[in-house]
Amino acid sequence: MPKVVDHDAYRQDLLARSFSLFARKGYASVTMREIARHLKVSTGTLYHYFETKEDLFHQLVRHVSDQDVQSAVADVQDSSSFAEKIDRLFHFVSQKQDHLRDVLFLVLDFYRQAEDPAQRANLRQTLEGYRIAIEEHLSLPRVVATMLLNLLLGTMLRCLLEPESSSFEEELSLLRPLLNAAAIRQVA
């Protein structure tokens, strides 16, 4: 009896397993042959699921960001108050900061090299997905959700560049009063 393959699940598995290679080496340094070796599949199998390395990369970024948003939403959705939602979001980001930093670096690495405006637009849509999730699940105005995302990204980057100055958790704790004030102001 022939083996039944769930092609979508297999594609998702290939994407998930390729993330560590891209995170370690960067977009430009990785070839389809190297990805296939890393995944222990043939290059033909890879090309069956992804037309090009760019296609694989865009699907990878979308897959990873979708997984991140789903995980964060699961952590936040049962919270009864805004303060609890913020605490859970910050805990999630703190626990996943290395992973989220890898995603940020990959996106920036690709964005810097991408000459095609459509490729850059795909990456902006990914960033927009994070912002929309923050806006919807924290019930924040668009501008406040954008500010929060910018602060989280900037804090991750600053903590990487200056790890001795303060911890990620310390910096997040400074954001709580600002966000609580924004939420109170929104209600008033």
Tab-separated table of N, CA and C in Angstrom, residues 69-170:
chain	number	residue	atom	x	y	z
A	69	VAL	N	2.712	34.234	16.738
A	69	VAL	CA	1.468	34.937	17.078
A	69	VAL	C	0.490	33.975	17.744
A	70	GLN	N	0.341	32.763	17.202
A	70	GLN	CA	-0.573	31.790	17.807
A	70	GLN	C	-0.170	31.467	19.241
A	71	SER	N	1.120	31.290	19.475
A	71	SER	CA	1.605	30.986	20.826
A	71	SER	C	1.358	32.146	21.781
A	72	ALA	N	1.651	33.362	21.318
A	72	ALA	CA	1.458	34.537	22.171
A	72	ALA	C	-0.022	34.735	22.485
A	73	VAL	N	-0.857	34.578	21.482
A	73	VAL	CA	-2.306	34.739	21.685
A	73	VAL	C	-2.814	33.701	22.675
A	74	ALA	N	-2.340	32.471	22.566
A	74	ALA	CA	-2.753	31.429	23.510
A	74	ALA	C	-2.363	31.803	24.934
A	75	ASP	N	-1.211	32.425	25.088
A	75	ASP	CA	-0.774	32.837	26.430
A	75	ASP	C	-1.585	34.003	26.973
A	76	VAL	N	-2.033	34.878	26.112
A	76	VAL	CA	-2.671	36.139	26.528
A	76	VAL	C	-4.192	36.036	26.598
A	77	GLN	N	-4.811	35.214	25.797
A	77	GLN	CA	-6.261	35.274	25.593
A	77	GLN	C	-7.109	35.035	26.830
A	78	ASP	N	-6.640	34.259	27.774
A	78	ASP	CA	-7.446	33.978	28.961
A	78	ASP	C	-7.250	34.989	30.078
A	79	SER	N	-6.482	36.018	29.833
A	79	SER	CA	-6.229	37.034	30.850
A	79	SER	C	-7.482	37.862	31.080
A	80	SER	N	-7.703	38.208	32.339
A	80	SER	CA	-8.925	38.939	32.672
A	80	SER	C	-8.747	40.447	32.631
A	81	SER	N	-7.517	40.928	32.744
A	81	SER	CA	-7.310	42.376	32.755
A	81	SER	C	-6.207	42.746	31.771
A	82	PHE	N	-6.178	44.021	31.439
A	82	PHE	CA	-5.146	44.528	30.545
A	82	PHE	C	-3.762	44.312	31.155
A	83	ALA	N	-3.620	44.595	32.432
A	83	ALA	CA	-2.324	44.436	33.105
A	83	ALA	C	-1.857	42.988	33.036
A	84	GLU	N	-2.774	42.050	33.213
A	84	GLU	CA	-2.410	40.635	33.135
A	84	GLU	C	-2.015	40.258	31.704
A	85	LYS	N	-2.725	40.799	30.716
A	85	LYS	CA	-2.368	40.541	29.319
A	85	LYS	C	-0.953	41.039	29.028
A	86	ILE	N	-0.642	42.238	29.497
A	86	ILE	CA	0.699	42.800	29.286
A	86	ILE	C	1.737	41.922	29.977
A	87	ASP	N	1.462	41.524	31.204
A	87	ASP	CA	2.405	40.658	31.925
A	87	ASP	C	2.655	39.357	31.168
A	88	ARG	N	1.599	38.756	30.663
A	88	ARG	CA	1.744	37.491	29.929
A	88	ARG	C	2.472	37.706	28.599
A	89	LEU	N	2.172	38.807	27.917
A	89	LEU	CA	2.872	39.105	26.664
A	89	LEU	C	4.358	39.316	26.933
A	90	PHE	N	4.670	40.096	27.942
A	90	PHE	CA	6.070	40.348	28.259
A	90	PHE	C	6.791	39.068	28.687
A	91	HIS	N	6.094	38.215	29.417
A	91	HIS	CA	6.688	36.930	29.799
A	91	HIS	C	6.976	36.104	28.543
A	92	PHE	N	6.014	36.057	27.632
A	92	PHE	CA	6.191	35.326	26.373
A	92	PHE	C	7.399	35.858	25.608
A	93	VAL	N	7.465	37.182	25.441
A	93	VAL	CA	8.565	37.800	24.689
A	93	VAL	C	9.895	37.544	25.390
A	94	SER	N	9.897	37.634	26.693
A	94	SER	CA	11.121	37.389	27.460
A	94	SER	C	11.599	35.948	27.284
A	95	GLN	N	10.682	35.006	27.348
A	95	GLN	CA	11.040	33.593	27.187
A	95	GLN	C	11.507	33.269	25.772
A	96	LYS	N	10.989	33.992	24.787
A	96	LYS	CA	11.284	33.728	23.375
A	96	LYS	C	12.252	34.743	22.759
A	97	GLN	N	12.897	35.556	23.593
A	97	GLN	CA	13.677	36.658	23.037
A	97	GLN	C	14.772	36.205	22.075
A	98	ASP	N	15.458	35.102	22.342
A	98	ASP	CA	16.503	34.640	21.417
A	98	ASP	C	15.895	34.250	20.075
A	99	HIS	N	14.805	33.522	20.123
A	99	HIS	CA	14.107	33.126	18.897
A	99	HIS	C	13.610	34.362	18.132
A	100	LEU	N	12.961	35.274	18.841
A	100	LEU	CA	12.430	36.475	18.199
A	100	LEU	C	13.553	37.335	17.621
A	101	ARG	N	14.676	37.382	18.295
A	101	ARG	CA	15.836	38.119	17.785
A	101	ARG	C	16.338	37.461	16.498
A	102	ASP	N	16.378	36.120	16.460
A	102	ASP	CA	16.780	35.422	15.238
A	102	ASP	C	15.844	35.755	14.083
A	103	VAL	N	14.553	35.791	14.352
A	103	VAL	CA	13.582	36.157	13.316
A	103	VAL	C	13.864	37.579	12.824
A	104	LEU	N	14.078	38.496	13.757
A	104	LEU	CA	14.358	39.887	13.392
A	104	LEU	C	15.609	39.979	12.528
A	105	PHE	N	16.679	39.303	12.924
A	105	PHE	CA	17.918	39.347	12.153
A	105	PHE	C	17.739	38.757	10.765
A	106	LEU	N	17.027	37.655	10.663
A	106	LEU	CA	16.784	37.053	9.352
A	106	LEU	C	16.018	37.994	8.438
A	107	VAL	N	14.984	38.599	8.975
A	107	VAL	CA	14.178	39.517	8.171
A	107	VAL	C	15.012	40.717	7.735
A	108	LEU	N	15.788	41.279	8.660
A	108	LEU	CA	16.637	42.417	8.306
A	108	LEU	C	17.702	42.030	7.288
A	109	ASP	N	18.299	40.862	7.459
A	109	ASP	CA	19.312	40.366	6.536
A	109	ASP	C	18.734	40.246	5.126
A	110	PHE	N	17.575	39.637	5.010
A	110	PHE	CA	16.952	39.479	3.700
A	110	PHE	C	16.515	40.826	3.143
A	111	TYR	N	15.894	41.641	3.986
A	111	TYR	CA	15.371	42.933	3.542
A	111	TYR	C	16.486	43.807	2.970
A	112	ARG	N	17.629	43.779	3.608
A	112	ARG	CA	18.765	44.592	3.166
A	112	ARG	C	19.228	44.167	1.775
A	113	GLN	N	19.145	42.894	1.464
A	113	GLN	CA	19.623	42.373	0.194
A	113	GLN	C	18.557	42.340	-0.891
A	114	ALA	N	17.312	42.387	-0.502
A	114	ALA	CA	16.221	42.254	-1.474
A	114	ALA	C	16.103	43.516	-2.326
A	115	GLU	N	16.137	43.322	-3.608
A	115	GLU	CA	15.986	44.458	-4.521
A	115	GLU	C	14.571	44.564	-5.050
A	116	ASP	N	13.838	43.471	-5.026
A	116	ASP	CA	12.476	43.426	-5.530
A	116	ASP	C	11.515	44.010	-4.491
A	117	PRO	N	10.786	45.069	-4.852
A	117	PRO	CA	9.836	45.660	-3.899
A	117	PRO	C	8.789	44.672	-3.382
A	118	ALA	N	8.417	43.687	-4.188
A	118	ALA	CA	7.429	42.696	-3.745
A	118	ALA	C	7.999	41.840	-2.610
A	119	GLN	N	9.286	41.506	-2.684
A	119	GLN	CA	9.905	40.731	-1.617
A	119	GLN	C	9.934	41.534	-0.323
A	120	ARG	N	10.250	42.809	-0.428
A	120	ARG	CA	10.258	43.667	0.754
A	120	ARG	C	8.845	43.823	1.318
A	121	ALA	N	7.869	43.909	0.445
A	121	ALA	CA	6.477	44.043	0.888
A	121	ALA	C	6.039	42.816	1.684
A	122	ASN	N	6.479	41.625	1.268
A	122	ASN	CA	6.149	40.404	2.013
A	122	ASN	C	6.668	40.477	3.435
A	123	LEU	N	7.859	41.001	3.611
A	123	LEU	CA	8.436	41.109	4.955
A	123	LEU	C	7.716	42.169	5.777
A	124	ARG	N	7.317	43.251	5.145
A	124	ARG	CA	6.552	44.268	5.873
A	124	ARG	C	5.208	43.710	6.327
A	125	GLN	N	4.617	42.840	5.518
A	125	GLN	CA	3.357	42.207	5.909
A	125	GLN	C	3.537	41.334	7.144
A	126	THR	N	4.688	40.686	7.250
A	126	THR	CA	4.972	39.869	8.434
A	126	THR	C	5.017	40.745	9.673
A	127	LEU	N	5.729	41.848	9.587
A	127	LEU	CA	5.804	42.787	10.705
A	127	LEU	C	4.410	43.317	11.045
A	128	GLU	N	3.642	43.584	10.023
A	128	GLU	CA	2.281	44.068	10.224
A	128	GLU	C	1.429	43.015	10.948
A	129	GLY	N	1.673	41.740	10.688
A	129	GLY	CA	0.949	40.675	11.375
A	129	GLY	C	1.187	40.695	12.878
A	130	TYR	N	2.426	40.949	13.274
A	130	TYR	CA	2.729	41.076	14.704
A	130	TYR	C	1.987	42.279	15.295
A	131	ARG	N	1.999	43.395	14.574
A	131	ARG	CA	1.338	44.602	15.081
A	131	ARG	C	-0.169	44.389	15.215
A	132	ILE	N	-0.766	43.775	14.233
A	132	ILE	CA	-2.211	43.527	14.269
A	132	ILE	C	-2.566	42.620	15.450
A	133	ALA	N	-1.753	41.605	15.688
A	133	ALA	CA	-2.015	40.706	16.827
A	133	ALA	C	-1.964	41.480	18.134
A	134	ILE	N	-0.991	42.354	18.280
A	134	ILE	CA	-0.895	43.176	19.492
A	134	ILE	C	-2.120	44.072	19.613
A	135	GLU	N	-2.478	44.706	18.520
A	135	GLU	CA	-3.630	45.620	18.521
A	135	GLU	C	-4.917	44.894	18.903
A	136	GLU	N	-5.171	43.767	18.269
A	136	GLU	CA	-6.432	43.058	18.485
A	136	GLU	C	-6.510	42.380	19.852
A	137	HIS	N	-5.444	41.738	20.265
A	137	HIS	CA	-5.523	40.930	21.476
A	137	HIS	C	-5.249	41.706	22.751
A	138	LEU	N	-4.724	42.909	22.602
A	138	LEU	CA	-4.583	43.778	23.770
A	138	LEU	C	-5.587	44.925	23.725
A	139	SER	N	-6.395	44.954	22.673
A	139	SER	CA	-7.399	46.015	22.485
A	139	SER	C	-6.756	47.394	22.565
A	140	LEU	N	-5.704	47.565	21.811
A	140	LEU	CA	-4.984	48.845	21.786
A	140	LEU	C	-5.248	49.574	20.484
A	141	PRO	N	-5.209	50.895	20.520
A	141	PRO	CA	-5.288	51.645	19.264
A	141	PRO	C	-4.072	51.310	18.395
A	142	ARG	N	-4.222	51.447	17.109
A	142	ARG	CA	-3.158	51.112	16.160
A	142	ARG	C	-1.842	51.796	16.529
A	143	VAL	N	-1.890	53.065	16.852
A	143	VAL	CA	-0.659	53.806	17.130
A	143	VAL	C	0.039	53.269	18.381
A	144	VAL	N	-0.724	52.859	19.380
A	144	VAL	CA	-0.130	52.322	20.611
A	144	VAL	C	0.435	50.921	20.344
A	145	ALA	N	-0.271	50.112	19.554
A	145	ALA	CA	0.236	48.786	19.190
A	145	ALA	C	1.535	48.909	18.392
A	146	THR	N	1.582	49.875	17.493
A	146	THR	CA	2.801	50.129	16.718
A	146	THR	C	3.934	50.543	17.642
A	147	MET	N	3.637	51.433	18.573
A	147	MET	CA	4.651	51.887	19.530
A	147	MET	C	5.158	50.716	20.372
A	148	LEU	N	4.264	49.861	20.827
A	148	LEU	CA	4.659	48.716	21.639
A	148	LEU	C	5.560	47.772	20.844
A	149	LEU	N	5.192	47.480	19.615
A	149	LEU	CA	6.020	46.613	18.778
A	149	LEU	C	7.396	47.235	18.568
A	150	ASN	N	7.432	48.536	18.277
A	150	ASN	CA	8.711	49.225	18.096
A	150	ASN	C	9.566	49.161	19.364
A	151	LEU	N	8.930	49.354	20.497
A	151	LEU	CA	9.665	49.295	21.765
A	151	LEU	C	10.203	47.892	22.043
A	152	LEU	N	9.407	46.878	21.755
A	152	LEU	CA	9.866	45.503	21.963
A	152	LEU	C	11.045	45.174	21.047
A	153	LEU	N	10.931	45.535	19.782
A	153	LEU	CA	12.021	45.267	18.836
A	153	LEU	C	13.279	46.050	19.215
A	154	GLY	N	13.101	47.311	19.543
A	154	GLY	CA	14.240	48.135	19.933
A	154	GLY	C	14.894	47.646	21.211
A	155	THR	N	14.107	47.202	22.150
A	155	THR	CA	14.646	46.688	23.412
A	155	THR	C	15.434	45.405	23.179
A	156	MET	N	14.904	44.522	22.334
A	156	MET	CA	15.644	43.300	22.013
A	156	MET	C	16.995	43.625	21.389
A	157	LEU	N	16.995	44.548	20.462
A	157	LEU	CA	18.232	44.923	19.777
A	157	LEU	C	19.212	45.587	20.739
A	158	ARG	N	18.729	46.503	21.559
A	158	ARG	CA	19.603	47.203	22.502
A	158	ARG	C	20.204	46.242	23.521
A	159	CYS	N	19.403	45.319	24.012
A	159	CYS	CA	19.915	44.340	24.974
A	159	CYS	C	20.964	43.434	24.332
A	160	LEU	N	20.843	43.180	23.054
A	160	LEU	CA	21.861	42.394	22.363
A	160	LEU	C	23.164	43.189	22.248
A	161	LEU	N	23.054	44.456	21.905
A	161	LEU	CA	24.241	45.277	21.689
A	161	LEU	C	24.896	45.739	22.983
A	162	GLU	N	24.100	45.904	24.034
A	162	GLU	CA	24.614	46.357	25.329
A	162	GLU	C	24.083	45.473	26.454
A	163	PRO	N	24.462	44.209	26.478
A	163	PRO	CA	23.882	43.287	27.471
A	163	PRO	C	24.206	43.638	28.918
A	164	GLU	N	25.251	44.395	29.131
A	164	GLU	CA	25.640	44.727	30.501
A	164	GLU	C	24.841	45.883	31.089
A	165	SER	N	24.131	46.644	30.282
A	165	SER	CA	23.452	47.836	30.798
A	165	SER	C	22.218	47.523	31.642
A	166	SER	N	21.349	46.659	31.172
A	166	SER	CA	20.185	46.231	31.940
A	166	SER	C	19.592	45.002	31.262
A	167	SER	N	18.779	44.276	31.995
A	167	SER	CA	18.199	43.067	31.423
A	167	SER	C	16.944	43.411	30.627
A	168	PHE	N	16.587	42.487	29.768
A	168	PHE	CA	15.384	42.628	28.959
A	168	PHE	C	14.167	42.762	29.867
A	169	GLU	N	14.129	41.961	30.908
A	169	GLU	CA	13.001	41.995	31.842
A	169	GLU	C	12.900	43.338	32.556
A	170	GLU	N	14.044	43.919	32.942
A	170	GLU	CA	14.035	45.232	33.589
A	170	GLU	C	13.457	46.291	32.657
